[in-house]
PDB file of C-alpha atoms in Angstrom:
ATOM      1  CA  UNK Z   1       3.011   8.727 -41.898  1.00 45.00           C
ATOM      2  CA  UNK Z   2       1.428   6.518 -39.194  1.00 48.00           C
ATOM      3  CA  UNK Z   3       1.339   8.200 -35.959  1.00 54.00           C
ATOM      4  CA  UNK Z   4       3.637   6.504 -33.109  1.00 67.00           C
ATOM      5  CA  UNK Z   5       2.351   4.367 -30.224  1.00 77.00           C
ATOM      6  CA  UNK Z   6       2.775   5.987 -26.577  1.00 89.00           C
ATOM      7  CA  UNK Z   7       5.266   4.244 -24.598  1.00 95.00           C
ATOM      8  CA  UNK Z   8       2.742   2.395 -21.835  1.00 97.00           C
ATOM      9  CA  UNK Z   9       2.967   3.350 -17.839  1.00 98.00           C
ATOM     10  CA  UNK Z  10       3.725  -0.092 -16.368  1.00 98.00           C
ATOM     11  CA  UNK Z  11       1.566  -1.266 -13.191  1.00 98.00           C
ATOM     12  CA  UNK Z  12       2.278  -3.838 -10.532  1.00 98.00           C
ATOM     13  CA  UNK Z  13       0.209  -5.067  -8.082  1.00 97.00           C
ATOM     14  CA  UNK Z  14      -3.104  -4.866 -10.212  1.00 97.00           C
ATOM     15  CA  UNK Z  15      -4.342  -8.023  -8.354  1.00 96.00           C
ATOM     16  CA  UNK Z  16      -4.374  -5.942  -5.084  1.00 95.00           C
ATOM     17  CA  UNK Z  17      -5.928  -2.677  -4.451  1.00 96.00           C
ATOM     18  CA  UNK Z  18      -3.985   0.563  -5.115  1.00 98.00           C
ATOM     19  CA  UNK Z  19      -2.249  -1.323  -8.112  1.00 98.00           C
ATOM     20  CA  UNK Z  20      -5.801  -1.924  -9.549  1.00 98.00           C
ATOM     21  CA  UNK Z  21      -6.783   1.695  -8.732  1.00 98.00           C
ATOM     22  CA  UNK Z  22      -3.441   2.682 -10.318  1.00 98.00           C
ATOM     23  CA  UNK Z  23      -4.649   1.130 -13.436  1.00 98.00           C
ATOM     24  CA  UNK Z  24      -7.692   1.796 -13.607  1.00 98.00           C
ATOM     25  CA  UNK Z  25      -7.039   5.930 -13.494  1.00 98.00           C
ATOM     26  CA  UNK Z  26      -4.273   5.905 -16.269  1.00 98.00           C
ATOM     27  CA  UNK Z  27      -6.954   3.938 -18.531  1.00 98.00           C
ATOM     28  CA  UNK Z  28      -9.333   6.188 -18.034  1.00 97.00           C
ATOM     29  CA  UNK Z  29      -7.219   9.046 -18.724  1.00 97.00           C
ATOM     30  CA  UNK Z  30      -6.408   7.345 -22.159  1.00 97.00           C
ATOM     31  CA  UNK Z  31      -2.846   6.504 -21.262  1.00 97.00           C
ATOM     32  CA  UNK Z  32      -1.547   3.392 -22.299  1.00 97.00           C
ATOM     33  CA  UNK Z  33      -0.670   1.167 -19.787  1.00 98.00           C
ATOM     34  CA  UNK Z  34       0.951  -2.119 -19.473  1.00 98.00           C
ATOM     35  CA  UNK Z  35      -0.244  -4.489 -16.303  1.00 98.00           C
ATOM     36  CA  UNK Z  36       2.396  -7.112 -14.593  1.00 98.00           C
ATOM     37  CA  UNK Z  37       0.781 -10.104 -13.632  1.00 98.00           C
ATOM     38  CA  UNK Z  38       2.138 -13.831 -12.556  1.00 95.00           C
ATOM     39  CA  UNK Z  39      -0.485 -15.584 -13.977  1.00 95.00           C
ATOM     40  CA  UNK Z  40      -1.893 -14.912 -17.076  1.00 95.00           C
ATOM     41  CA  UNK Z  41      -5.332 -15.060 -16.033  1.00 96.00           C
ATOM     42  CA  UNK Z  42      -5.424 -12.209 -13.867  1.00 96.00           C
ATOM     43  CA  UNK Z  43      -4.588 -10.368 -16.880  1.00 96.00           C
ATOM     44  CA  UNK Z  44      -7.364 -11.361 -18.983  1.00 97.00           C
ATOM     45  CA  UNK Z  45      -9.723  -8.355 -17.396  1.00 97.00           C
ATOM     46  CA  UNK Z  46      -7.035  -5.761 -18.105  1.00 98.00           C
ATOM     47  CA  UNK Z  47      -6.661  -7.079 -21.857  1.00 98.00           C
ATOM     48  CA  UNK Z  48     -10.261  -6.661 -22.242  1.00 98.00           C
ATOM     49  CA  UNK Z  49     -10.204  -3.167 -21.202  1.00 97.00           C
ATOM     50  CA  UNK Z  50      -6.870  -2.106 -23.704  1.00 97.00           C
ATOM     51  CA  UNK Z  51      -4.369  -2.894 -21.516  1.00 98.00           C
ATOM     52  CA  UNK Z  52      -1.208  -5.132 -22.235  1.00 97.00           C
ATOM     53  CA  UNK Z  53      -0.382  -7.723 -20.221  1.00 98.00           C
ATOM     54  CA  UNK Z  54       3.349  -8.818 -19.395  1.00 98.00           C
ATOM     55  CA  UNK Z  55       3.980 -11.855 -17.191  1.00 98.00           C
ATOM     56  CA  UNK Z  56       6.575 -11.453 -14.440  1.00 98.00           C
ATOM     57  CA  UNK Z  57       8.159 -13.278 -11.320  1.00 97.00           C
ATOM     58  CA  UNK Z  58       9.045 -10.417  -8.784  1.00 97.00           C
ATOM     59  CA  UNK Z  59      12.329 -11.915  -7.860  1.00 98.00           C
ATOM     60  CA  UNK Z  60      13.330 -12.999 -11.551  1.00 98.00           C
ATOM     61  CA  UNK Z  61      15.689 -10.067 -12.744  1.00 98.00           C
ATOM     62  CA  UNK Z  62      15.061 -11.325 -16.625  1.00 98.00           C
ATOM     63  CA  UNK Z  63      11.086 -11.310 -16.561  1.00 98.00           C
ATOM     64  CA  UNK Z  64      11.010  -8.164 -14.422  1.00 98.00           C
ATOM     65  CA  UNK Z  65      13.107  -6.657 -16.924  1.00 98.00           C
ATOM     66  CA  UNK Z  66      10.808  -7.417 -19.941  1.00 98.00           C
ATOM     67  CA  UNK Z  67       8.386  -5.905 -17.730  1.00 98.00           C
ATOM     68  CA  UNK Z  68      10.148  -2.643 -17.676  1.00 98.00           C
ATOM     69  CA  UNK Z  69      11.764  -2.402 -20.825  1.00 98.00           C
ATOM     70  CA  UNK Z  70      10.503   0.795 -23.292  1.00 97.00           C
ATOM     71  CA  UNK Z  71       8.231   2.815 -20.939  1.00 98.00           C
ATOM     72  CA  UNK Z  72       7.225   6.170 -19.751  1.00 97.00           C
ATOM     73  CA  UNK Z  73       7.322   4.787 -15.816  1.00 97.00           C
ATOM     74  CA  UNK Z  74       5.983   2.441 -13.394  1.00 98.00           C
ATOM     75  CA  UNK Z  75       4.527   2.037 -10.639  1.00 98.00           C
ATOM     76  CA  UNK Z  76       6.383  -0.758  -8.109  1.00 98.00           C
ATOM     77  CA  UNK Z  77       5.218  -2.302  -5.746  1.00 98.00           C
ATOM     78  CA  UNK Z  78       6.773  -4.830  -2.862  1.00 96.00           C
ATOM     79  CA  UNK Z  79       4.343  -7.160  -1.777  1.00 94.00           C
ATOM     80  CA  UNK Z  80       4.695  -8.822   1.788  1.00 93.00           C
ATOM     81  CA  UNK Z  81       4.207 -13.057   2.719  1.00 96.00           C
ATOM     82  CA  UNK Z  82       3.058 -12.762   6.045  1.00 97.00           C
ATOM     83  CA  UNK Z  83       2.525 -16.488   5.646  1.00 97.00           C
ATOM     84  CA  UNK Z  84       6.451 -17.142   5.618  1.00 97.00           C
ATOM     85  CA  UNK Z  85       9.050 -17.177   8.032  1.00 98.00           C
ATOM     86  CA  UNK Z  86      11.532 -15.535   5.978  1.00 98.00           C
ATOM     87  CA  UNK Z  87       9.619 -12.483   4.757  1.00 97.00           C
ATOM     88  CA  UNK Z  88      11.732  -9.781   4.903  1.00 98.00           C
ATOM     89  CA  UNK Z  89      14.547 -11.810   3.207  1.00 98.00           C
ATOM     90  CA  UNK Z  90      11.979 -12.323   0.315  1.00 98.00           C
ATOM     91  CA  UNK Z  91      11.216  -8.684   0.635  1.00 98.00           C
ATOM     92  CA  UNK Z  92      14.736  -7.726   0.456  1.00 98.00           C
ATOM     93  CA  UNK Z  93      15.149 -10.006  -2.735  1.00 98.00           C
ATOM     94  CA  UNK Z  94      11.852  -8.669  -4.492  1.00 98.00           C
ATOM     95  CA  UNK Z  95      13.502  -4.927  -3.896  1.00 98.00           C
ATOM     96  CA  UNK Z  96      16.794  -5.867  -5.037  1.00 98.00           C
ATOM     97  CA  UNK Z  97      15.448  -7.636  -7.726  1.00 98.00           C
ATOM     98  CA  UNK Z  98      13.440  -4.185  -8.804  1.00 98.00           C
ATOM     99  CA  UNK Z  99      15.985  -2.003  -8.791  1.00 98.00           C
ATOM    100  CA  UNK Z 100      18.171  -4.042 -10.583  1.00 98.00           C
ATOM    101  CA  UNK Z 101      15.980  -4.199 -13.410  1.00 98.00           C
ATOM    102  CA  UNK Z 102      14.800  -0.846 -13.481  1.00 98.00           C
ATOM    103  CA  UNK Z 103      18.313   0.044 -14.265  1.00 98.00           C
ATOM    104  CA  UNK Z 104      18.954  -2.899 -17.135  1.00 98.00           C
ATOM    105  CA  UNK Z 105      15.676  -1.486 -18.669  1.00 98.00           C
ATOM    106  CA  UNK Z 106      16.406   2.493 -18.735  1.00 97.00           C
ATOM    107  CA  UNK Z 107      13.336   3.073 -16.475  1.00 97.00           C
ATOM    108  CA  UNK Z 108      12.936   6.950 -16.945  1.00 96.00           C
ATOM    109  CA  UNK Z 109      10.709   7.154 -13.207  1.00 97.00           C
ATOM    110  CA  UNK Z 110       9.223   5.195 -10.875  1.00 98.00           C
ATOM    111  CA  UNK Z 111       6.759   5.819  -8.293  1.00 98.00           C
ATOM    112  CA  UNK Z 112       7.210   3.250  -5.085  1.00 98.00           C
ATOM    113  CA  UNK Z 113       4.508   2.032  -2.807  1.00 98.00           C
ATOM    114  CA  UNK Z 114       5.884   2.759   0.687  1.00 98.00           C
ATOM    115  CA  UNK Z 115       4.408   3.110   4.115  1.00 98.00           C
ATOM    116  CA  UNK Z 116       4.564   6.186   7.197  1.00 97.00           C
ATOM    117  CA  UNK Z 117       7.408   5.290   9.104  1.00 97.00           C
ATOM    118  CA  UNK Z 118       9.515   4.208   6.637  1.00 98.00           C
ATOM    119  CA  UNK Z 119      11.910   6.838   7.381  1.00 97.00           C
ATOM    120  CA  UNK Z 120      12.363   5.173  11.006  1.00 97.00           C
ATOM    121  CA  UNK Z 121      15.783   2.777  11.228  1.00 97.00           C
ATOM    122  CA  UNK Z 122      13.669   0.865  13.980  1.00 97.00           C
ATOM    123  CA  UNK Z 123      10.998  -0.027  16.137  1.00 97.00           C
ATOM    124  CA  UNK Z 124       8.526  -0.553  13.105  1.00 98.00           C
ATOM    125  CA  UNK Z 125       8.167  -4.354  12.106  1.00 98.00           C
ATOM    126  CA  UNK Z 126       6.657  -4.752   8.742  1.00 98.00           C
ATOM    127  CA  UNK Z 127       7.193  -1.121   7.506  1.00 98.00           C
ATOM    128  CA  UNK Z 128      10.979  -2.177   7.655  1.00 98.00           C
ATOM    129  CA  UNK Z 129      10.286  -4.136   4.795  1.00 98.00           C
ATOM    130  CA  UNK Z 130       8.540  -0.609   2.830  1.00 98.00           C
ATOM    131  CA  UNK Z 131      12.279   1.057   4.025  1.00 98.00           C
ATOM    132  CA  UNK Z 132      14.194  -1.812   2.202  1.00 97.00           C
ATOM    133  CA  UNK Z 133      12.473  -1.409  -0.996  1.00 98.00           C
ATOM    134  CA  UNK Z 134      13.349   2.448  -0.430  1.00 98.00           C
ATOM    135  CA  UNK Z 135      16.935   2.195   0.367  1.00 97.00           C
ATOM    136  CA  UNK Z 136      17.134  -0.447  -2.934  1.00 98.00           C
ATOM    137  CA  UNK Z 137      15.482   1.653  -5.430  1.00 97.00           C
ATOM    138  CA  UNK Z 138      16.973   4.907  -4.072  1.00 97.00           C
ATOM    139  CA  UNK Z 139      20.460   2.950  -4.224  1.00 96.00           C
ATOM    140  CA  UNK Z 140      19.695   2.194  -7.738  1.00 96.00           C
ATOM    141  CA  UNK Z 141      19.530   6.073  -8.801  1.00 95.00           C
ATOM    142  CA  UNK Z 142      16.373   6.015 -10.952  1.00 94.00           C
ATOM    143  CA  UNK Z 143      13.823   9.092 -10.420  1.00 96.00           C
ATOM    144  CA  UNK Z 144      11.523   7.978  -7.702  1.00 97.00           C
ATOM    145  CA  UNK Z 145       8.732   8.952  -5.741  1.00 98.00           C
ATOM    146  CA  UNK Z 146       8.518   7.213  -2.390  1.00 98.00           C
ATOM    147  CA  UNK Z 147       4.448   6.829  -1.645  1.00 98.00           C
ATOM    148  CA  UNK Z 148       4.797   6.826   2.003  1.00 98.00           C
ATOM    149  CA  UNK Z 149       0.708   5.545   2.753  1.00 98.00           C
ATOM    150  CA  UNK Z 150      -0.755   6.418   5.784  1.00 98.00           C
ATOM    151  CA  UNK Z 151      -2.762   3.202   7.634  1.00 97.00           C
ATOM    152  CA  UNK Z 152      -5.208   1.820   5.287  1.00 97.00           C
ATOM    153  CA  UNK Z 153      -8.768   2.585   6.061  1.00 97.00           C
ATOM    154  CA  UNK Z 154      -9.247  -0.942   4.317  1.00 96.00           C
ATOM    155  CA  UNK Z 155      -7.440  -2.266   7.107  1.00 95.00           C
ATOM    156  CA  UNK Z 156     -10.667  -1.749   9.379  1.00 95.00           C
ATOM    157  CA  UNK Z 157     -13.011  -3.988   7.413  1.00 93.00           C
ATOM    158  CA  UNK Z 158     -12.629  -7.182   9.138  1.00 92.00           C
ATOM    159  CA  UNK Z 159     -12.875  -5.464  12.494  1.00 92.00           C
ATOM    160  CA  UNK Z 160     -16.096  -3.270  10.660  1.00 91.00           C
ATOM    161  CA  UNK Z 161     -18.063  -7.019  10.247  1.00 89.00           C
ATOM    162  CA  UNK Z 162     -17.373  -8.265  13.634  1.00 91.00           C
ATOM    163  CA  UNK Z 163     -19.327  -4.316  15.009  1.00 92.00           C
ATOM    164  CA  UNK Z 164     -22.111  -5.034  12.308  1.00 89.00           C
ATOM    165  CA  UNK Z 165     -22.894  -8.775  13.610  1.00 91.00           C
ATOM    166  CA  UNK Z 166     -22.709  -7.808  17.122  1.00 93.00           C
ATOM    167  CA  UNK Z 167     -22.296  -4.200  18.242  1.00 93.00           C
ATOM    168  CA  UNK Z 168     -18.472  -4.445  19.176  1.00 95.00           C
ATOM    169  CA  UNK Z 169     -15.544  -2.604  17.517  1.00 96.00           C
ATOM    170  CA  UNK Z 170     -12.324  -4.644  18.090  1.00 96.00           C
ATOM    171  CA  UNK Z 171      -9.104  -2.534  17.447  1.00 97.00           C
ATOM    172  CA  UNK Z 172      -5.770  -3.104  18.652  1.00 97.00           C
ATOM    173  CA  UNK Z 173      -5.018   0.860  17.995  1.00 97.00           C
ATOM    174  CA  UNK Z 174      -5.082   2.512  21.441  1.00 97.00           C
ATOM    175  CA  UNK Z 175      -5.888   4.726  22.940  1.00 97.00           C
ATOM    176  CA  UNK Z 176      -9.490   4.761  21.139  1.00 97.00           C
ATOM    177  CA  UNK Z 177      -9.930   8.446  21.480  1.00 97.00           C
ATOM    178  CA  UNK Z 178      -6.612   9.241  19.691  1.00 96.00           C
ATOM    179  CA  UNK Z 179      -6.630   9.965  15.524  1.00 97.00           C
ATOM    180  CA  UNK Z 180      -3.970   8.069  13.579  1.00 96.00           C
ATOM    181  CA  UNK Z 181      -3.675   9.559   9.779  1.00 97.00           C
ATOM    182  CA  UNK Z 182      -5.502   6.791   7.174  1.00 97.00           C
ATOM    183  CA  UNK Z 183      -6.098   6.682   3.283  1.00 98.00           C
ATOM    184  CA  UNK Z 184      -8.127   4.779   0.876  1.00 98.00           C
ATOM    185  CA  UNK Z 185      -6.495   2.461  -1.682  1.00 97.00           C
ATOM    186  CA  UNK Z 186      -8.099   3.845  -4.032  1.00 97.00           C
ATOM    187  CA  UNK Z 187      -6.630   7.281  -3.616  1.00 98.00           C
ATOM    188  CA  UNK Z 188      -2.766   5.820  -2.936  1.00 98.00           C
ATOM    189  CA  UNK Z 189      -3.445   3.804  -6.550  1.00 98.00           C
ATOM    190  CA  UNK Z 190      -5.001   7.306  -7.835  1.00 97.00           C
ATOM    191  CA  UNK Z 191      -2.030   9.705  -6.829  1.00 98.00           C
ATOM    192  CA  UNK Z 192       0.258   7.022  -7.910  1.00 98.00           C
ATOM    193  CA  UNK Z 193      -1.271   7.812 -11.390  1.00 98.00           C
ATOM    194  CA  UNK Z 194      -1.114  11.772 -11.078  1.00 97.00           C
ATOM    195  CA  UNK Z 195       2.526  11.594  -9.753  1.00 97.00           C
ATOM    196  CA  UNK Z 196       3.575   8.873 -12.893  1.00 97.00           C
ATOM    197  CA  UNK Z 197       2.146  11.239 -14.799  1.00 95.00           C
ATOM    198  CA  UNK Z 198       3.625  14.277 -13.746  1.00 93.00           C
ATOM    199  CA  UNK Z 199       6.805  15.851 -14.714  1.00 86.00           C
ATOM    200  CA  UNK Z 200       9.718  15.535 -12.119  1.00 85.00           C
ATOM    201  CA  UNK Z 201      13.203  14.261 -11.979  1.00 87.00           C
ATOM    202  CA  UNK Z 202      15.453  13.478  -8.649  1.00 91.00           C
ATOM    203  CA  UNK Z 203      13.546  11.352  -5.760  1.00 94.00           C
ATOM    204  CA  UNK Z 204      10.859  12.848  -3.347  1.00 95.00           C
ATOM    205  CA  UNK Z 205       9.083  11.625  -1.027  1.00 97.00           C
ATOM    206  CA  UNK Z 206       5.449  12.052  -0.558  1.00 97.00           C
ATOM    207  CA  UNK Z 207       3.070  11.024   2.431  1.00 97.00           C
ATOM    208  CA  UNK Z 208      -0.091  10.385   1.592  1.00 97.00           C
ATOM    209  CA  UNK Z 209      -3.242  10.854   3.855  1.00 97.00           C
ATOM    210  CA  UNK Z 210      -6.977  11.012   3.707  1.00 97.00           C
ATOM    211  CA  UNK Z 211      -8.999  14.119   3.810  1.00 96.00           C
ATOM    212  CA  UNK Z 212      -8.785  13.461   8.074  1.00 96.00           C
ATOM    213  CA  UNK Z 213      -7.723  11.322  10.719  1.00 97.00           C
ATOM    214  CA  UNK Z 214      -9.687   9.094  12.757  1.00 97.00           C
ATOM    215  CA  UNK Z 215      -9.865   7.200  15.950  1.00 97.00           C
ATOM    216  CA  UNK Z 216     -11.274   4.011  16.774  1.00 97.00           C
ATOM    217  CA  UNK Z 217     -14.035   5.724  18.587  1.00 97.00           C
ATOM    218  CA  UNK Z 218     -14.750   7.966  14.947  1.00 97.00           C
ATOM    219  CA  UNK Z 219     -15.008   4.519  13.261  1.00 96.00           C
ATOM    220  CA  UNK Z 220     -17.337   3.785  15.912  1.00 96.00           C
ATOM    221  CA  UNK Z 221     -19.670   6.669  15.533  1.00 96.00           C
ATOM    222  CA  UNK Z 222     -19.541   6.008  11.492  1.00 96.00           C
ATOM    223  CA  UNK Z 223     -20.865   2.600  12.041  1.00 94.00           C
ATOM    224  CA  UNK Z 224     -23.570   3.793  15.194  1.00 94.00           C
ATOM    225  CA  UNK Z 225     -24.960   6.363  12.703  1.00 94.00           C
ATOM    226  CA  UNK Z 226     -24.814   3.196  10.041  1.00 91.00           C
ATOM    227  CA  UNK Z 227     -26.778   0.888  12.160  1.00 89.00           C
ATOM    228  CA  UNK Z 228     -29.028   3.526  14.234  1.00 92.00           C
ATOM    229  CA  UNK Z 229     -27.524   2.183  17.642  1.00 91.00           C
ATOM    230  CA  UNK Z 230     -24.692   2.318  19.824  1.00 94.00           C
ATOM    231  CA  UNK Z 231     -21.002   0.363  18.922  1.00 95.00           C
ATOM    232  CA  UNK Z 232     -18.840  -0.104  21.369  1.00 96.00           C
ATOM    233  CA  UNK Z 233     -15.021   0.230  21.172  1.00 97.00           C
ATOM    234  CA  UNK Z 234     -13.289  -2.873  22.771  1.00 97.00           C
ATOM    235  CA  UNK Z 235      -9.262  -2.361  22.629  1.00 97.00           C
ATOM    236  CA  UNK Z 236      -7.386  -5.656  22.475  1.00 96.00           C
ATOM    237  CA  UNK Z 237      -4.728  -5.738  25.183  1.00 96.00           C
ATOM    238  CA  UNK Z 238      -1.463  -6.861  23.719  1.00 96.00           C
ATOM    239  CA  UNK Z 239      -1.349 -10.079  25.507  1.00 96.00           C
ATOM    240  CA  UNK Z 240      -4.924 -11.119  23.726  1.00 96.00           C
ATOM    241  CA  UNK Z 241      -2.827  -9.607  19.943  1.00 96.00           C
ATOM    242  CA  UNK Z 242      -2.255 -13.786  18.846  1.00 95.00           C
ATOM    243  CA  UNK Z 243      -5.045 -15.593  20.003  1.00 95.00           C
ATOM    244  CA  UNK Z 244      -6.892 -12.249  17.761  1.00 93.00           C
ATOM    245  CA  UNK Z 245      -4.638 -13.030  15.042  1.00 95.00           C
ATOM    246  CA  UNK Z 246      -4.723 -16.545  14.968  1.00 93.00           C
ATOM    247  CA  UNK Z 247      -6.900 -17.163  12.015  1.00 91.00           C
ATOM    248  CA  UNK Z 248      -4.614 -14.258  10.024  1.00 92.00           C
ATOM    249  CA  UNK Z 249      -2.438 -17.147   8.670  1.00 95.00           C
ATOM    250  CA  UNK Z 250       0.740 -15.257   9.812  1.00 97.00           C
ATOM    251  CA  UNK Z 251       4.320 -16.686  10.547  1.00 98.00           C
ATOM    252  CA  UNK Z 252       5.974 -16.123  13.965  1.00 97.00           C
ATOM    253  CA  UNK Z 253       7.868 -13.740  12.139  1.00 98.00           C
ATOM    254  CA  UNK Z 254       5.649 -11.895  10.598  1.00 98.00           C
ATOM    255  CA  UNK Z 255       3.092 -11.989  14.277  1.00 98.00           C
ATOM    256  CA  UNK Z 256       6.072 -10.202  15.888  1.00 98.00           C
ATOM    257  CA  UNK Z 257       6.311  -7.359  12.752  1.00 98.00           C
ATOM    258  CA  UNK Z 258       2.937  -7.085  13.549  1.00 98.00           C
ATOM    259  CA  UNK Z 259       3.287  -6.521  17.334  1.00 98.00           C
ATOM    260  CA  UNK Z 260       5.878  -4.177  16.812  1.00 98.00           C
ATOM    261  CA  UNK Z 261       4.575  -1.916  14.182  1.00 98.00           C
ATOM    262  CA  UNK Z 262       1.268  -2.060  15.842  1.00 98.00           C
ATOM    263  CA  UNK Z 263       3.478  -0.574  19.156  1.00 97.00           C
ATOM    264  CA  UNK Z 264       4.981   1.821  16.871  1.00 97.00           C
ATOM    265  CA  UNK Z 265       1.521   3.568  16.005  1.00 97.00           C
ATOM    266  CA  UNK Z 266      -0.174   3.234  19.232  1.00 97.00           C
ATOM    267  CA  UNK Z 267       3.334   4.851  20.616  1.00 96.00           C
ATOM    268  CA  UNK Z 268       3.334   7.587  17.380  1.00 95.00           C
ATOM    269  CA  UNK Z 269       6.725   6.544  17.068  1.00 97.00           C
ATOM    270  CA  UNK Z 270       5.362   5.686  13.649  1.00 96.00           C
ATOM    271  CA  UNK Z 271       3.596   8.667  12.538  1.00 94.00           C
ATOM    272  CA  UNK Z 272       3.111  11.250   9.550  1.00 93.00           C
ATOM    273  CA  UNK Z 273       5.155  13.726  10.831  1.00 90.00           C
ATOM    274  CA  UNK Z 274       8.364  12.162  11.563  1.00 90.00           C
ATOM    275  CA  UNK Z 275       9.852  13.433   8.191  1.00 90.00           C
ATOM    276  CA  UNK Z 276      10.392  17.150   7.854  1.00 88.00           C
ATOM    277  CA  UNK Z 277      11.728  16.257   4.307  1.00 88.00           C
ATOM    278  CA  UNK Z 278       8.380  14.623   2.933  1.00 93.00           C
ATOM    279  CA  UNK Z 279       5.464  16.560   0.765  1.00 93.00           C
ATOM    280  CA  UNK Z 280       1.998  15.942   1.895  1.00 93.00           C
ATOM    281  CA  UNK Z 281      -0.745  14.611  -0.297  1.00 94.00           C
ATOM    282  CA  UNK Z 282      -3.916  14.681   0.504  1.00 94.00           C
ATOM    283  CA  UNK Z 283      -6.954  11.952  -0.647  1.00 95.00           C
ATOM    284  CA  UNK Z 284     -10.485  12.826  -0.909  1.00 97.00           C
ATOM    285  CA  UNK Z 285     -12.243   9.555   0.597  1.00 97.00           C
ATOM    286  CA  UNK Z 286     -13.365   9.616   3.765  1.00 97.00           C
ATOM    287  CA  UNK Z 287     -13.724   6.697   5.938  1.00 97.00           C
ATOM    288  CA  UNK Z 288     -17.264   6.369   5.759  1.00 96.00           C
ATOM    289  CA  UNK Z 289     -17.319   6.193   1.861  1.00 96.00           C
ATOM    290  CA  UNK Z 290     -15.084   3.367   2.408  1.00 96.00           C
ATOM    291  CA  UNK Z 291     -17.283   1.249   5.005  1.00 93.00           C
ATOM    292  CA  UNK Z 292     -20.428   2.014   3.406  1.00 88.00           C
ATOM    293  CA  UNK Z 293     -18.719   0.235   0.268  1.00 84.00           C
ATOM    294  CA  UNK Z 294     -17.567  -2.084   1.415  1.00 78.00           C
ATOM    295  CA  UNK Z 295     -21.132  -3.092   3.743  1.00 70.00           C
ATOM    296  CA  UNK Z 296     -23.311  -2.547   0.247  1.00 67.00           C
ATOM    297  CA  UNK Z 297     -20.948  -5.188  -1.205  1.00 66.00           C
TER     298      UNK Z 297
END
């Protein structure tokens, strides 16, 4: 008798960061995993390292159903055009469009990149697009984990290079003394693996943090102790928020998602906390780990 082939874990969003990480912990635990890529190319690194690759439009129910068919889980993912106008429309299409073929393809469980504040009906800008994909997949009544990711620590790095050329730490989080939660994408794409892999039926939701929060001023003092002099912390008033941004690419849409959920954290409106019902999760990487990474790079 020849011995059966695991069913794979299917990953999305391997051409980003916590879908990469994702990947990269189930191969190393000897799972099999299948990758979801547009083009076929971005594959071809995955392939080399066992994985298979299936090619998939995110709002083409057929492909994204090939995707899904005859696996163990997956981990979904909703990723967001801040170069369009009509963003959350596409992001309301990509999580329809997910959900619906999670249920043509018998998906046993899924586990759903979301953000904090996705449990907030308003006031939060691009995280409403994280509470669509929610309210889709949880319409669709598939097993799901709900990956509610604190701020990225990633999310500091082009701020990081401007305080390494010249000694100033632009943030638009304020006030610089106060700690907002953050994680690494490496450990959202890491407990994504440990929760696919895990045994569990209904839909939870878990927030996921670092080992600690941080303020602008602690980002500071990581980079001072980098560099062996002082950083400064210069806080972006709202009306200077565009002219910052203008080099971001971003629709007037997608400026004004950023204005709001950027009010929304500096308010803690948006904030860990906010849902009683949620399990915590906690990373292991610490900030500095991340900028000292991402500087030897």
């Amino acid at each position: 008798m020849t011995a059966s082939i695991p069913l794979p874990y299917v990953v999305f969003g391997v051409t980003g960061r916590t879908g990469a990480a994702a990947a990269d912990t189930l191969l190393r635990a000897g799972q099999s995993v299948r990758v979801v890529v547009r083009d076929p190319a971005k594959g071809r690194v995955w392939a080399e390292r066992g994985a298979e690759v299936a090619l998939a439009d995110l709002t083409d129910l057929a492909s994204m159903t090939r995707a899904l068919t005859r696996v163990q889980g997956a981990y979904v993912v909703s990723p967001q055009h801040y170069n369009r106008e009509d963003l959350f429309e596409l992001a309301d299409l990509i999580a329809g469009t997910t959900a619906r073929a999670a249920v043509a393809a018998n998906v046993p469980r899924l586990v759903a990149l979301s953000s904090v504040g996705a449990d907030r009906e308003i006031g939060t800008g691009w995280i409403a697009m994280n509470r669509m994909f929610e309210q889709r997949l949880a319409d669709a009544g598939i097993a799901t984990v709900f990956l509610r990711a604190a701020y990225f620590m990633e999310n500091w790095m082009p701020m990081v290079g401007h305080a390494l050329r010249t000694g100033t730490l632009p943030t638009f989080l304020a006030p610089a003394q106060r700690r907002l939660s953050m994680v690494a994408t490496a450990d959202v794409g890491s407990a994504a693996a440990a929760l696919l892999q895990d045994e569990w039926k209904g839909t939870r939701v878990v927030n996921l943090a670092g080992p600690r929060d941080y303020a602008p001023n602690d980002v500071a003092a990581i980079l001072s102790s980098m560099l062996d002099k002082p950083v400064d912390v210069a806080v972006l008033p709202e009306a200077e928020w565009p002219q910052a941004l203008a080099g971001a690419g971003f629709s007037a849409v997608a400026l004004a998602g950023f204005t709001e959920m950027t009010r929304g954290l500096n308010s803690a409106h948006i904030d860990m906390g906010s849902d009683s019902f949620a399990i915590g999760w906690a990373g292991t990487t610490s900030l500095a780990q991340v900028i000292k990474g991402a500087a030897m790079k």
